[in-house]
Amino acid sequence: MASISKVEGRWRALIRRKGYPSISKRFDTKAKAAAWARDIEGQLLSGVVQKTIINKDTIGTLIDKYIKLRSTTRPILDTSTEHYTLRQLKRNLGDVVAASLTVDDLLGWAALRRDEGAGPYTVNCDLSKLGTVIRYASDGLPDVIGAARPKLSYLGLIGGGGLRERRPTEDEMQRILEWLIKEKGQIYADLVTFAALTAMRRGEIVRILWSDVDHDKKMVLIRDRKDPRAKVGNDQWVPLLGRSWELAMGQPKTDDPRIFPLHAQTTSKYFTNACTALGIPDLHLHDMRHEGISAMFESGFEIPQVAVVSGHKSWNHLKRYTQIKPESLHAHGKRQDT
């Protein structure tokens, strides 16, 4: 039976049927997604499957498509970590037909990477990049990455880093959000996205009131914000940048005065449940704070500007939450040259 869900602003139809690979496709409207799903399910029931569903693209072909896709908006620089990751994936898995990729293929690849000297954290990042390539450069392939993660994690072939510098990869983030939408509801996925965009703590997010919104200035008031000296009365106005404003204002209003009427502990529990179910190692909801702060620095914001959003009083505390991707400095350098 098909499932229809909203992913990144578009409607995805996902069909799972025993004996067939999972088939999915995204549409602009829910009606189009449902119509496509009914058509494909009818073909499956009648034993007629369109040849276009069986895709013969190799992993190497998908990597080339992904690089081309990125070239117009976010080009992958030859000096970036991402470039070397894609080159490694193409070297080791490039000849594999993507539709035929199996869990055993990924286990063998991960073991090879380990033998080459790559640690569990590096292999996990490589795996996530492969998932991103398959997600955006293919059309309707089975989620082998998701199926392989639990076993790879159990065998110690993927894992977290040592120092607390964990940030979610694009693929990990997408999988977590999809799991939360399906298993717990859209609001939990929205809260995680909001946390990653704003660098706010979970307790701060679930305390924001509709009455504490300044619509003209696109700001919210965080009451009693955590502070080592004086938490009570430490109220701060914080701007909601980019998509975070639309995300907050898009929440349905209920009898509860809060924008996100959830329990802080429950949000962390569900986030952990998602990571466990998906085989994503060493990632916690609080790491969204790391993600938000690091992303702001990568976007070119200065320390005082980031501190306004994060609430930190000193650089010594703020830098603990900062894990900048080295390749992001190229874009920053270009801005300085102009």
Coordinates of C-alpha atoms in Angstrom, one line a residue:
M1 CA 0.0 0.0 0.0
A2 CA 1.2 3.5 -0.8
S3 CA 2.0 6.1 1.8
I4 CA 1.8 9.8 1.0
S5 CA 3.8 12.3 3.0
K6 CA 5.1 15.9 2.7
V7 CA 8.9 16.0 2.4
E8 CA 10.8 19.3 1.9
G9 CA 7.6 21.1 0.6
R10 CA 6.7 18.4 -1.9
W11 CA 4.4 15.4 -1.7
R12 CA 6.2 12.0 -1.8
A13 CA 4.4 8.8 -2.8
L14 CA 6.1 5.7 -1.4
I15 CA 5.1 2.2 -2.5
R16 CA 6.3 -0.9 -0.7
R17 CA 5.2 -4.3 -1.9
K18 CA 6.7 -7.7 -1.1
G19 CA 8.9 -9.0 -3.9
Y20 CA 9.5 -5.6 -5.4
P21 CA 11.9 -2.8 -4.6
S22 CA 10.5 0.3 -2.9
I23 CA 9.3 2.9 -5.4
S24 CA 8.9 6.6 -4.7
K25 CA 8.4 9.8 -6.5
R26 CA 7.7 13.4 -5.5
F27 CA 5.0 15.7 -6.8
D28 CA 3.9 19.3 -6.3
T29 CA 0.4 18.3 -5.1
K30 CA -1.0 15.5 -2.9
A31 CA -3.5 14.6 -5.6
K32 CA -0.9 14.0 -8.2
A33 CA 1.1 11.8 -5.8
A34 CA -2.0 9.8 -5.0
A35 CA -2.9 9.4 -8.6
W36 CA 0.6 8.2 -9.5
A37 CA 0.6 5.8 -6.6
R38 CA -2.7 4.2 -7.7
D39 CA -1.4 3.8 -11.2
I40 CA 1.8 2.1 -10.1
E41 CA 0.0 -0.1 -7.6
G42 CA -2.4 -1.2 -10.4
Q43 CA 0.6 -2.2 -12.5
L44 CA 2.1 -4.2 -9.7
L45 CA -1.2 -6.0 -9.0
S46 CA -1.6 -6.9 -12.7
G47 CA 2.0 -8.0 -13.0
V48 CA 2.9 -5.2 -15.4
V49 CA 5.8 -3.0 -14.2
Q50 CA 7.1 -0.2 -16.3
K51 CA 10.6 -0.6 -17.5
T52 CA 11.4 3.0 -16.4
I53 CA 11.0 1.9 -12.8
I54 CA 14.0 -0.4 -13.1
N55 CA 16.8 2.0 -13.3
K56 CA 20.2 0.8 -14.6
D57 CA 22.2 3.9 -13.4
T58 CA 25.4 3.0 -11.6
I59 CA 26.5 4.8 -8.4
G60 CA 29.1 6.5 -10.5
T61 CA 26.4 7.8 -12.8
L62 CA 24.4 9.1 -9.9
I63 CA 27.4 10.9 -8.4
D64 CA 28.0 12.6 -11.8
K65 CA 24.3 13.6 -11.8
Y66 CA 24.5 14.9 -8.3
I67 CA 27.6 17.0 -9.0
K68 CA 25.8 18.5 -12.1
L69 CA 22.7 19.2 -10.0
R70 CA 24.7 21.1 -7.4
S71 CA 26.8 23.0 -10.0
T72 CA 24.2 25.7 -10.6
T73 CA 23.4 26.6 -6.9
R74 CA 26.1 25.1 -4.6
P75 CA 29.1 24.0 -6.7
I76 CA 31.3 21.3 -5.1
L77 CA 34.8 22.7 -5.0
D78 CA 37.7 20.5 -6.0
T79 CA 39.4 21.4 -2.7
S80 CA 36.5 20.5 -0.5
T81 CA 36.1 17.5 1.7
E82 CA 32.9 16.7 -0.1
H83 CA 34.8 16.4 -3.4
Y84 CA 37.2 13.8 -1.9
T85 CA 34.3 11.9 -0.4
L86 CA 32.5 11.7 -3.7
R87 CA 35.7 10.6 -5.4
Q88 CA 36.2 7.9 -2.9
L89 CA 32.7 6.6 -3.3
K90 CA 33.0 6.6 -7.0
R91 CA 36.3 4.7 -6.9
N92 CA 34.9 2.0 -4.6
L93 CA 31.2 1.8 -5.6
G94 CA 31.1 3.5 -8.9
D95 CA 30.5 0.4 -11.0
V96 CA 27.6 -0.9 -8.8
V97 CA 24.2 -0.6 -10.4
A98 CA 22.4 1.6 -7.9
A99 CA 19.1 -0.3 -8.1
S100 CA 21.0 -3.5 -7.2
L101 CA 23.0 -2.1 -4.3
T102 CA 22.6 -4.4 -1.3
V103 CA 23.3 -4.2 2.4
D104 CA 26.2 -6.7 1.9
D105 CA 27.7 -4.3 -0.7
L106 CA 27.7 -1.6 1.9
L107 CA 29.1 -3.9 4.6
G108 CA 32.0 -4.8 2.3
W109 CA 32.6 -1.2 1.3
A110 CA 32.6 -0.1 5.0
A111 CA 35.1 -2.9 5.9
L112 CA 37.3 -1.8 3.0
R113 CA 37.2 1.8 4.3
R114 CA 38.1 0.6 7.8
D115 CA 41.1 -1.3 6.3
E116 CA 42.2 1.8 4.5
G117 CA 42.4 3.6 7.9
A118 CA 39.0 5.4 8.0
G119 CA 37.4 5.5 11.4
P120 CA 33.7 4.9 12.2
Y121 CA 32.9 8.6 12.2
T122 CA 34.4 9.1 8.7
V123 CA 32.7 6.1 7.3
N124 CA 29.4 7.3 8.7
C125 CA 29.9 10.7 7.0
D126 CA 30.8 8.9 3.7
L127 CA 27.6 6.7 4.1
S128 CA 25.5 9.8 4.7
K129 CA 26.9 11.5 1.5
L130 CA 26.1 8.4 -0.5
G131 CA 22.5 8.5 0.9
T132 CA 22.3 12.2 -0.2
V133 CA 23.5 11.3 -3.7
I134 CA 20.9 8.5 -4.1
R135 CA 18.1 10.6 -2.6
Y136 CA 18.6 13.6 -5.0
A137 CA 20.1 12.1 -8.1
S138 CA 17.9 9.0 -8.5
D139 CA 14.2 8.5 -8.8
G140 CA 12.5 5.9 -6.6
L141 CA 15.3 3.6 -5.5
P142 CA 15.1 1.4 -2.4
D143 CA 16.4 2.8 0.8
V144 CA 19.4 0.4 1.2
I145 CA 21.3 3.0 3.2
G146 CA 18.6 3.0 5.9
A147 CA 18.5 -0.8 5.9
A148 CA 22.3 -1.1 6.3
R149 CA 22.7 1.4 9.1
P150 CA 21.7 -0.7 12.1
K151 CA 24.0 -3.6 11.1
L152 CA 26.9 -1.2 10.3
S153 CA 26.4 0.5 13.7
Y154 CA 26.2 -2.9 15.5
L155 CA 29.4 -4.1 13.9
G156 CA 31.2 -0.8 14.8
L157 CA 31.8 0.1 11.2
I158 CA 30.1 3.5 11.7
G159 CA 30.0 5.6 14.8
G160 CA 30.4 9.0 16.4
G161 CA 33.5 11.1 16.9
G162 CA 35.5 11.5 20.1
L163 CA 35.3 15.1 21.0
R164 CA 31.8 16.5 21.1
E165 CA 31.8 17.9 17.6
R166 CA 28.8 16.0 16.2
R167 CA 26.7 17.7 13.5
P168 CA 24.0 15.9 11.5
T169 CA 24.7 15.2 7.9
E170 CA 22.1 16.3 5.3
D171 CA 21.1 12.6 4.8
E172 CA 20.8 11.9 8.5
M173 CA 18.7 15.0 9.0
Q174 CA 16.3 14.1 6.2
R175 CA 15.9 10.5 7.5
I176 CA 15.2 11.7 11.1
L177 CA 12.6 14.2 9.9
E178 CA 10.8 11.6 7.7
W179 CA 10.8 9.1 10.6
L180 CA 9.4 11.7 13.0
I181 CA 6.7 12.7 10.6
K182 CA 5.6 9.1 10.0
E183 CA 5.9 7.8 13.6
K184 CA 5.2 10.8 15.8
G185 CA 3.7 13.7 13.8
Q186 CA 4.7 16.8 11.8
I187 CA 5.2 19.0 14.9
Y188 CA 8.1 16.9 16.2
A189 CA 9.9 17.2 12.9
D190 CA 9.2 20.9 12.8
L191 CA 10.7 21.3 16.3
V192 CA 13.9 19.6 15.3
T193 CA 14.2 21.7 12.1
F194 CA 13.5 24.8 14.2
A195 CA 16.2 23.8 16.7
A196 CA 18.7 23.4 13.9
L197 CA 17.8 26.7 12.3
T198 CA 17.8 28.8 15.5
A199 CA 20.3 27.0 17.8
M200 CA 17.8 27.2 20.6
R201 CA 17.7 24.7 23.4
R202 CA 14.7 22.3 23.6
G203 CA 13.4 23.9 26.8
E204 CA 13.6 27.4 25.2
I205 CA 11.6 26.3 22.2
V206 CA 8.7 24.7 24.0
R207 CA 8.3 27.8 26.2
I208 CA 7.9 30.3 23.5
L209 CA 4.4 31.8 23.6
W210 CA 2.3 33.2 20.8
S211 CA 2.0 36.4 22.8
D212 CA 5.8 36.7 22.9
V213 CA 6.1 37.2 19.1
D214 CA 7.0 40.5 17.6
H215 CA 5.6 40.2 14.1
D216 CA 7.0 43.5 12.9
K217 CA 10.6 42.7 13.8
K218 CA 10.3 38.9 13.3
M219 CA 11.5 38.2 16.8
V220 CA 10.5 36.0 19.8
L221 CA 11.0 36.6 23.5
I222 CA 12.8 33.7 25.3
R223 CA 12.0 34.0 28.9
D224 CA 14.5 32.9 31.7
R225 CA 17.2 32.0 29.2
K226 CA 19.9 29.8 30.6
D227 CA 22.7 31.7 32.2
P228 CA 25.4 30.7 34.7
R229 CA 24.8 33.8 36.7
A230 CA 21.1 34.7 36.6
K231 CA 18.7 32.5 34.7
V232 CA 15.5 33.9 36.3
G233 CA 14.6 37.2 34.6
N234 CA 17.1 36.7 31.8
D235 CA 14.6 37.4 29.1
Q236 CA 16.0 37.9 25.6
W237 CA 14.5 39.0 22.3
V238 CA 15.9 36.7 19.5
P239 CA 15.4 37.2 15.8
L240 CA 14.1 34.3 13.8
L241 CA 16.3 34.2 10.7
G242 CA 15.5 32.6 7.3
R243 CA 13.1 29.7 7.3
S244 CA 12.7 29.7 11.1
W245 CA 10.2 32.5 11.0
E246 CA 7.9 30.9 8.5
L247 CA 8.3 27.5 10.3
A248 CA 7.2 29.0 13.6
M249 CA 4.4 31.1 12.2
G250 CA 3.1 28.1 10.2
Q251 CA 2.3 26.1 13.4
P252 CA -1.4 25.6 14.0
K253 CA -2.8 27.6 17.0
T254 CA -4.5 25.5 19.7
D255 CA -5.8 26.2 23.2
D256 CA -2.2 26.0 24.4
P257 CA -0.6 29.4 24.4
R258 CA 2.7 28.0 23.2
I259 CA 3.9 27.8 19.6
F260 CA 5.3 24.3 20.1
P261 CA 3.0 22.8 22.8
L262 CA 5.3 19.8 23.6
H263 CA 7.2 18.4 26.5
A264 CA 11.0 18.9 26.3
Q265 CA 11.9 15.4 27.5
T266 CA 9.5 13.8 25.0
T267 CA 11.1 15.6 22.1
S268 CA 14.5 14.3 23.1
K269 CA 13.1 10.8 23.6
Y270 CA 11.6 10.7 20.2
F271 CA 14.7 12.1 18.6
T272 CA 16.7 9.3 20.2
N273 CA 14.1 6.8 19.1
A274 CA 14.5 8.0 15.5
C275 CA 18.3 7.7 15.6
T276 CA 18.1 4.2 17.1
A277 CA 15.6 3.0 14.6
L278 CA 17.6 4.4 11.7
G279 CA 21.0 3.3 12.9
I280 CA 22.3 6.8 13.2
P281 CA 25.1 6.8 15.8
D282 CA 26.0 9.3 18.5
L283 CA 23.5 12.1 17.6
H284 CA 21.4 13.9 20.2
L285 CA 18.7 16.6 20.0
H286 CA 21.1 19.1 21.7
D287 CA 23.5 18.6 18.7
M288 CA 21.0 20.7 16.7
R289 CA 22.4 23.6 18.8
H290 CA 25.9 22.8 17.5
E291 CA 24.4 22.7 14.0
G292 CA 22.7 26.0 14.2
I293 CA 25.6 27.9 15.6
S294 CA 28.1 26.4 13.2
A295 CA 25.8 27.1 10.2
M296 CA 25.5 30.7 11.2
F297 CA 29.3 31.1 11.3
E298 CA 29.6 29.3 7.9
S299 CA 27.0 31.8 6.5
G300 CA 29.3 34.7 7.4
F301 CA 27.9 36.0 10.7
E302 CA 30.3 37.4 13.2
I303 CA 30.7 36.4 16.8
P304 CA 28.5 39.2 18.3
Q305 CA 25.8 38.5 15.8
V306 CA 25.8 34.7 16.5
A307 CA 25.8 35.4 20.2
V308 CA 22.6 37.5 19.9
V309 CA 20.9 34.3 18.6
S310 CA 22.6 31.7 20.8
G311 CA 22.5 33.7 24.0
H312 CA 26.2 33.2 24.8
K313 CA 27.9 35.9 26.8
S314 CA 31.5 35.0 25.9
W315 CA 33.5 33.5 23.0
N316 CA 34.9 30.8 25.4
H317 CA 31.5 29.3 25.8
L318 CA 30.3 29.9 22.3
K319 CA 33.3 28.2 20.6
R320 CA 32.4 24.9 22.3
Y321 CA 29.3 24.8 20.1
T322 CA 31.2 25.7 16.9
Q323 CA 32.2 23.0 14.4
I324 CA 32.8 24.8 11.1
K325 CA 33.2 22.7 8.0
P326 CA 36.6 23.6 6.5
E327 CA 35.3 23.8 3.0
S328 CA 32.8 26.5 3.9
L329 CA 35.7 29.0 4.3
H330 CA 36.0 29.1 0.5
A331 CA 32.6 30.7 0.1
H332 CA 33.5 33.1 2.9
G333 CA 36.7 34.0 1.2
K334 CA 34.9 34.9 -2.0
R335 CA 32.6 37.3 -0.1
Q336 CA 35.6 39.1 1.3
D337 CA 37.2 39.4 -2.1
T338 CA 34.1 41.2 -3.5

